[in-house]
Amino acid sequence: MKYLVTIFLSLFIVCNPNVFGQFTPAPVVVSHEVTTRDGINFYIHKVEKNQTIFSISKAYGISTTMLIQDNPGLEAGLKEGETIFIRTTKAETAPVMYQKHVVRWYETLTTIAKKYNVTEDEIIRINSLKDNTIKTRQELIIPVETNQGTETEAKISRSAESKRKTIYDISLVLPIGSSNTETQDGNNNYLDFYQGFLIAVEDLKGEGMSVNLKVFDLSDYSSGLLLTQSGKLNGSDIIIGPVFVNEVESVLNYASERNIPLVSPMDPKTEIFLENHPDFYQVSSSLYSQQLDLLKNLSPRNNVTLIYESSAADKELVEMTTEILNNSRIPFSSLSYNVLSGRSVGPKIAEKLSKESMNDVIVASNSEAFVSDVLRNLNLLSSRSNYKITLFGTPRWRNFESVDINYYHSMNLHLSLQYYVDYSDENVKRFLARYRALYGSEPTPYSFLAYDVAYYFLEALYNFGPDFSKKIEKYHKQLLQTDIIFERNGSNNGFINSAARLIIYNPDYSVNISRLNR
């Protein structure tokens, strides 16, 4: 597998346990030969071909740990023809059974061993693994003590639930696509998401929360509907995902019928599902909410000008901005022009500005070419004619490559952003150190987002129980990359995040960050 990650975390990952079928250990006949050592009776057993430590332990009714303890040489593996000693006592032991485990893209020997409460060496020995490596979709044979039960996904009885549960069942639904994850460079966004999610799970475990995390790759199903029909989401305390709007509806209908909270982690288009889904949560704030937060920073003492391109490319943004200004009763003038107008537009912009007061200039455009032209003209007016200008832009400006960033700082650009990482924050520094140590790479925005989403909702579950929706509107959090303030429009509707971070570029090339703006 081209992309291999080792994850040193203790958590439960979903699988479908079945009795193994590809490898069958040789039958073990209990020996009648007995010897005594140090006052303890031992069977004398001669190892036959294809017998294993686990099949022998099962036959004699002792634990594998006890067998290896009495025969230290087994640490190097079981050898055909060798003689081993097996104590006759069966006290406090449990018979061993086996089950098949199909390796998923995100799993390692460490996570599989911890899942089944066995050692990595046990898995290596029974499966005769070469170089101690495993591959995606490889079938492994795993020993399971009978007192652990065969249904590893059902960690507690739903009928025995209390308001504060013993173990919380978390379902994470991602569009991973194993072929993309394994073979294509630069297409590991959802692996990054999963890795950030795991760190948050581990943090909550450190605070005392027990989590049974089940991960579902939508590439294994032709639709979200088939996933719900499989029954694998049954018993979930919360479902996080699917990611994209076209995959959400069928899973949301399933969750709503069972009063299971469903979280849309990143697609703002899922806002269409808020109505009549009281257990639906959209983490992405609406564009209207972000623009509203931005324009709250206009000063009533300043001259306000709205500039936009005469094409219809940003029509929705322009109409939204105009509506907010009118509703806020903020006087403003506006100017639209075509980017091909070139330098002749400078005097037209000057006519809209004031030389006596500060000019708050809102550029309602996501066109890099148009924004570059506007800022060039504004910079000339500022530097040559001493106009005082404060800029208000859109989140996409952070990704522009051809716009001179000096303009951002010289004219105090204001942006309202859903996502922004403050690398001076101590929590961010801790996350970076842990992520690098665990995965040997840098976290992406998907990694930060996953941590924020997982930590927020799992902590809400842990603090308030499955009915956390009653507390959520007052449960505000400042997280690594985003802040969360959930609001709902009507008691029968879902929740949408209304928080944003205000970013201000300063002339000294520093950046100010204002958080939780609601």
PDB file of N, CA, C and O in Angstrom, residues 250-290:
ATOM      1  N   SER A 250     -30.455  10.239   2.552  1.00  0.00           N
ATOM      2  CA  SER A 250     -30.917   8.908   2.946  1.00  0.00           C
ATOM      3  C   SER A 250     -30.459   8.549   4.357  1.00  0.00           C
ATOM      4  O   SER A 250     -31.214   7.944   5.132  1.00  0.00           O
ATOM      5  N   VAL A 251     -29.224   8.914   4.707  1.00  0.00           N
ATOM      6  CA  VAL A 251     -28.725   8.634   6.049  1.00  0.00           C
ATOM      7  C   VAL A 251     -29.451   9.510   7.072  1.00  0.00           C
ATOM      8  O   VAL A 251     -29.760   9.068   8.186  1.00  0.00           O
ATOM      9  N   LEU A 252     -29.753  10.750   6.689  1.00  0.00           N
ATOM     10  CA  LEU A 252     -30.468  11.653   7.588  1.00  0.00           C
ATOM     11  C   LEU A 252     -31.879  11.143   7.879  1.00  0.00           C
ATOM     12  O   LEU A 252     -32.353  11.201   9.015  1.00  0.00           O
ATOM     13  N   ASN A 253     -32.562  10.625   6.862  1.00  0.00           N
ATOM     14  CA  ASN A 253     -33.901  10.077   7.073  1.00  0.00           C
ATOM     15  C   ASN A 253     -33.850   8.905   8.053  1.00  0.00           C
ATOM     16  O   ASN A 253     -34.698   8.780   8.940  1.00  0.00           O
ATOM     17  N   TYR A 254     -32.850   8.051   7.875  1.00  0.00           N
ATOM     18  CA  TYR A 254     -32.658   6.913   8.784  1.00  0.00           C
ATOM     19  C   TYR A 254     -32.421   7.417  10.216  1.00  0.00           C
ATOM     20  O   TYR A 254     -33.032   6.922  11.173  1.00  0.00           O
ATOM     21  N   ALA A 255     -31.528   8.406  10.354  1.00  0.00           N
ATOM     22  CA  ALA A 255     -31.193   8.920  11.684  1.00  0.00           C
ATOM     23  C   ALA A 255     -32.386   9.616  12.333  1.00  0.00           C
ATOM     24  O   ALA A 255     -32.627   9.463  13.536  1.00  0.00           O
ATOM     25  N   SER A 256     -33.144  10.374  11.549  1.00  0.00           N
ATOM     26  CA  SER A 256     -34.282  11.112  12.094  1.00  0.00           C
ATOM     27  C   SER A 256     -35.351  10.172  12.635  1.00  0.00           C
ATOM     28  O   SER A 256     -35.970  10.436  13.667  1.00  0.00           O
ATOM     29  N   GLU A 257     -35.582   9.066  11.931  1.00  0.00           N
ATOM     30  CA  GLU A 257     -36.593   8.099  12.381  1.00  0.00           C
ATOM     31  C   GLU A 257     -36.216   7.485  13.723  1.00  0.00           C
ATOM     32  O   GLU A 257     -37.087   7.037  14.471  1.00  0.00           O
ATOM     33  N   ARG A 258     -34.936   7.504  14.059  1.00  0.00           N
ATOM     34  CA  ARG A 258     -34.461   6.870  15.295  1.00  0.00           C
ATOM     35  C   ARG A 258     -33.951   7.889  16.303  1.00  0.00           C
ATOM     36  O   ARG A 258     -33.362   7.502  17.322  1.00  0.00           O
ATOM     37  N   ASN A 259     -34.134   9.182  16.009  1.00  0.00           N
ATOM     38  CA  ASN A 259     -33.683  10.264  16.902  1.00  0.00           C
ATOM     39  C   ASN A 259     -32.180  10.197  17.173  1.00  0.00           C
ATOM     40  O   ASN A 259     -31.722  10.477  18.282  1.00  0.00           O
ATOM     41  N   ILE A 260     -31.431   9.826  16.144  1.00  0.00           N
ATOM     42  CA  ILE A 260     -29.970   9.804  16.255  1.00  0.00           C
ATOM     43  C   ILE A 260     -29.418  11.122  15.709  1.00  0.00           C
ATOM     44  O   ILE A 260     -29.709  11.486  14.566  1.00  0.00           O
ATOM     45  N   PRO A 261     -28.637  11.869  16.464  1.00  0.00           N
ATOM     46  CA  PRO A 261     -28.032  13.091  15.927  1.00  0.00           C
ATOM     47  C   PRO A 261     -27.152  12.768  14.728  1.00  0.00           C
ATOM     48  O   PRO A 261     -26.378  11.810  14.751  1.00  0.00           O
ATOM     49  N   LEU A 262     -27.287  13.572  13.667  1.00  0.00           N
ATOM     50  CA  LEU A 262     -26.439  13.420  12.483  1.00  0.00           C
ATOM     51  C   LEU A 262     -25.735  14.745  12.221  1.00  0.00           C
ATOM     52  O   LEU A 262     -26.375  15.800  12.189  1.00  0.00           O
ATOM     53  N   VAL A 263     -24.429  14.679  12.014  1.00  0.00           N
ATOM     54  CA  VAL A 263     -23.599  15.871  11.843  1.00  0.00           C
ATOM     55  C   VAL A 263     -23.088  15.941  10.415  1.00  0.00           C
ATOM     56  O   VAL A 263     -22.469  15.000   9.915  1.00  0.00           O
ATOM     57  N   SER A 264     -23.348  17.076   9.756  1.00  0.00           N
ATOM     58  CA  SER A 264     -22.733  17.354   8.456  1.00  0.00           C
ATOM     59  C   SER A 264     -21.464  18.149   8.730  1.00  0.00           C
ATOM     60  O   SER A 264     -21.528  19.315   9.134  1.00  0.00           O
ATOM     61  N   PRO A 265     -20.277  17.572   8.517  1.00  0.00           N
ATOM     62  CA  PRO A 265     -19.051  18.203   9.003  1.00  0.00           C
ATOM     63  C   PRO A 265     -18.490  19.339   8.161  1.00  0.00           C
ATOM     64  O   PRO A 265     -17.726  20.144   8.676  1.00  0.00           O
ATOM     65  N   MET A 266     -18.862  19.417   6.842  1.00  0.00           N
ATOM     66  CA  MET A 266     -18.151  20.431   6.056  1.00  0.00           C
ATOM     67  C   MET A 266     -18.898  21.013   4.867  1.00  0.00           C
ATOM     68  O   MET A 266     -18.485  22.052   4.349  1.00  0.00           O
ATOM     69  N   ASP A 267     -19.969  20.424   4.387  1.00  0.00           N
ATOM     70  CA  ASP A 267     -20.620  20.912   3.174  1.00  0.00           C
ATOM     71  C   ASP A 267     -21.725  21.909   3.522  1.00  0.00           C
ATOM     72  O   ASP A 267     -22.750  21.525   4.085  1.00  0.00           O
ATOM     73  N   PRO A 268     -21.561  23.202   3.190  1.00  0.00           N
ATOM     74  CA  PRO A 268     -22.594  24.196   3.522  1.00  0.00           C
ATOM     75  C   PRO A 268     -23.901  23.986   2.768  1.00  0.00           C
ATOM     76  O   PRO A 268     -24.935  24.510   3.175  1.00  0.00           O
ATOM     77  N   LYS A 269     -23.861  23.216   1.690  1.00  0.00           N
ATOM     78  CA  LYS A 269     -25.085  22.981   0.912  1.00  0.00           C
ATOM     79  C   LYS A 269     -26.090  22.121   1.670  1.00  0.00           C
ATOM     80  O   LYS A 269     -27.267  22.074   1.307  1.00  0.00           O
ATOM     81  N   THR A 270     -25.663  21.442   2.729  1.00  0.00           N
ATOM     82  CA  THR A 270     -26.604  20.608   3.484  1.00  0.00           C
ATOM     83  C   THR A 270     -27.577  21.455   4.297  1.00  0.00           C
ATOM     84  O   THR A 270     -28.451  20.907   4.973  1.00  0.00           O
ATOM     85  N   GLU A 271     -27.452  22.761   4.212  1.00  0.00           N
ATOM     86  CA  GLU A 271     -28.392  23.663   4.889  1.00  0.00           C
ATOM     87  C   GLU A 271     -29.835  23.388   4.447  1.00  0.00           C
ATOM     88  O   GLU A 271     -30.788  23.661   5.194  1.00  0.00           O
ATOM     89  N   ILE A 272     -30.014  22.819   3.267  1.00  0.00           N
ATOM     90  CA  ILE A 272     -31.352  22.534   2.760  1.00  0.00           C
ATOM     91  C   ILE A 272     -32.070  21.482   3.605  1.00  0.00           C
ATOM     92  O   ILE A 272     -33.299  21.340   3.518  1.00  0.00           O
ATOM     93  N   PHE A 273     -31.334  20.755   4.445  1.00  0.00           N
ATOM     94  CA  PHE A 273     -31.943  19.688   5.246  1.00  0.00           C
ATOM     95  C   PHE A 273     -32.302  20.144   6.662  1.00  0.00           C
ATOM     96  O   PHE A 273     -32.772  19.324   7.468  1.00  0.00           O
ATOM     97  N   LEU A 274     -32.091  21.395   6.987  1.00  0.00           N
ATOM     98  CA  LEU A 274     -32.335  21.856   8.355  1.00  0.00           C
ATOM     99  C   LEU A 274     -33.813  21.762   8.741  1.00  0.00           C
ATOM    100  O   LEU A 274     -34.149  21.415   9.875  1.00  0.00           O
ATOM    101  N   GLU A 275     -34.687  22.052   7.790  1.00  0.00           N
ATOM    102  CA  GLU A 275     -36.110  22.091   8.103  1.00  0.00           C
ATOM    103  C   GLU A 275     -36.644  20.698   8.445  1.00  0.00           C
ATOM    104  O   GLU A 275     -36.426  19.731   7.723  1.00  0.00           O
ATOM    105  N   ASN A 276     -37.339  20.622   9.588  1.00  0.00           N
ATOM    106  CA  ASN A 276     -38.000  19.396  10.047  1.00  0.00           C
ATOM    107  C   ASN A 276     -37.043  18.260  10.382  1.00  0.00           C
ATOM    108  O   ASN A 276     -37.440  17.091  10.383  1.00  0.00           O
ATOM    109  N   HIS A 277     -35.801  18.589  10.663  1.00  0.00           N
ATOM    110  CA  HIS A 277     -34.838  17.580  11.136  1.00  0.00           C
ATOM    111  C   HIS A 277     -34.176  18.120  12.406  1.00  0.00           C
ATOM    112  O   HIS A 277     -33.061  18.650  12.372  1.00  0.00           O
ATOM    113  N   PRO A 278     -34.837  17.988  13.552  1.00  0.00           N
ATOM    114  CA  PRO A 278     -34.347  18.611  14.786  1.00  0.00           C
ATOM    115  C   PRO A 278     -33.041  18.037  15.313  1.00  0.00           C
ATOM    116  O   PRO A 278     -32.393  18.661  16.157  1.00  0.00           O
ATOM    117  N   ASP A 279     -32.628  16.866  14.833  1.00  0.00           N
ATOM    118  CA  ASP A 279     -31.372  16.262  15.292  1.00  0.00           C
ATOM    119  C   ASP A 279     -30.262  16.368  14.247  1.00  0.00           C
ATOM    120  O   ASP A 279     -29.307  15.595  14.264  1.00  0.00           O
ATOM    121  N   PHE A 280     -30.399  17.340  13.343  1.00  0.00           N
ATOM    122  CA  PHE A 280     -29.396  17.545  12.296  1.00  0.00           C
ATOM    123  C   PHE A 280     -28.517  18.737  12.664  1.00  0.00           C
ATOM    124  O   PHE A 280     -29.004  19.777  13.102  1.00  0.00           O
ATOM    125  N   TYR A 281     -27.203  18.593  12.464  1.00  0.00           N
ATOM    126  CA  TYR A 281     -26.236  19.641  12.823  1.00  0.00           C
ATOM    127  C   TYR A 281     -25.328  19.925  11.635  1.00  0.00           C
ATOM    128  O   TYR A 281     -24.659  19.025  11.139  1.00  0.00           O
ATOM    129  N   GLN A 282     -25.308  21.180  11.193  1.00  0.00           N
ATOM    130  CA  GLN A 282     -24.395  21.587  10.117  1.00  0.00           C
ATOM    131  C   GLN A 282     -23.274  22.427  10.710  1.00  0.00           C
ATOM    132  O   GLN A 282     -23.523  23.502  11.255  1.00  0.00           O
ATOM    133  N   VAL A 283     -22.060  21.920  10.605  1.00  0.00           N
ATOM    134  CA  VAL A 283     -20.906  22.605  11.196  1.00  0.00           C
ATOM    135  C   VAL A 283     -20.518  23.834  10.384  1.00  0.00           C
ATOM    136  O   VAL A 283     -20.096  24.850  10.939  1.00  0.00           O
ATOM    137  N   SER A 284     -20.651  23.773   9.069  1.00  0.00           N
ATOM    138  CA  SER A 284     -20.299  24.917   8.229  1.00  0.00           C
ATOM    139  C   SER A 284     -21.334  26.027   8.408  1.00  0.00           C
ATOM    140  O   SER A 284     -22.536  25.778   8.333  1.00  0.00           O
ATOM    141  N   SER A 285     -20.867  27.227   8.632  1.00  0.00           N
ATOM    142  CA  SER A 285     -21.786  28.356   8.734  1.00  0.00           C
ATOM    143  C   SER A 285     -22.195  28.796   7.339  1.00  0.00           C
ATOM    144  O   SER A 285     -21.488  28.559   6.360  1.00  0.00           O
ATOM    145  N   SER A 286     -23.327  29.442   7.237  1.00  0.00           N
ATOM    146  CA  SER A 286     -23.816  29.900   5.939  1.00  0.00           C
ATOM    147  C   SER A 286     -23.010  31.101   5.462  1.00  0.00           C
ATOM    148  O   SER A 286     -22.409  31.836   6.257  1.00  0.00           O
ATOM    149  N   LEU A 287     -23.007  31.323   4.152  1.00  0.00           N
ATOM    150  CA  LEU A 287     -22.316  32.491   3.602  1.00  0.00           C
ATOM    151  C   LEU A 287     -22.961  33.778   4.113  1.00  0.00           C
ATOM    152  O   LEU A 287     -22.277  34.777   4.351  1.00  0.00           O
ATOM    153  N   TYR A 288     -24.272  33.739   4.289  1.00  0.00           N
ATOM    154  CA  TYR A 288     -24.977  34.923   4.802  1.00  0.00           C
ATOM    155  C   TYR A 288     -24.489  35.254   6.217  1.00  0.00           C
ATOM    156  O   TYR A 288     -24.233  36.413   6.543  1.00  0.00           O
ATOM    157  N   SER A 289     -24.342  34.217   7.026  1.00  0.00           N
ATOM    158  CA  SER A 289     -23.884  34.417   8.403  1.00  0.00           C
ATOM    159  C   SER A 289     -22.476  35.000   8.433  1.00  0.00           C
ATOM    160  O   SER A 289     -22.177  35.908   9.218  1.00  0.00           O
ATOM    161  N   GLN A 290     -21.600  34.487   7.572  1.00  0.00           N
ATOM    162  CA  GLN A 290     -20.236  35.009   7.527  1.00  0.00           C
ATOM    163  C   GLN A 290     -20.208  36.465   7.070  1.00  0.00           C
ATOM    164  O   GLN A 290     -19.475  37.294   7.628  1.00  0.00           O
TER     165      GLN A 290
END
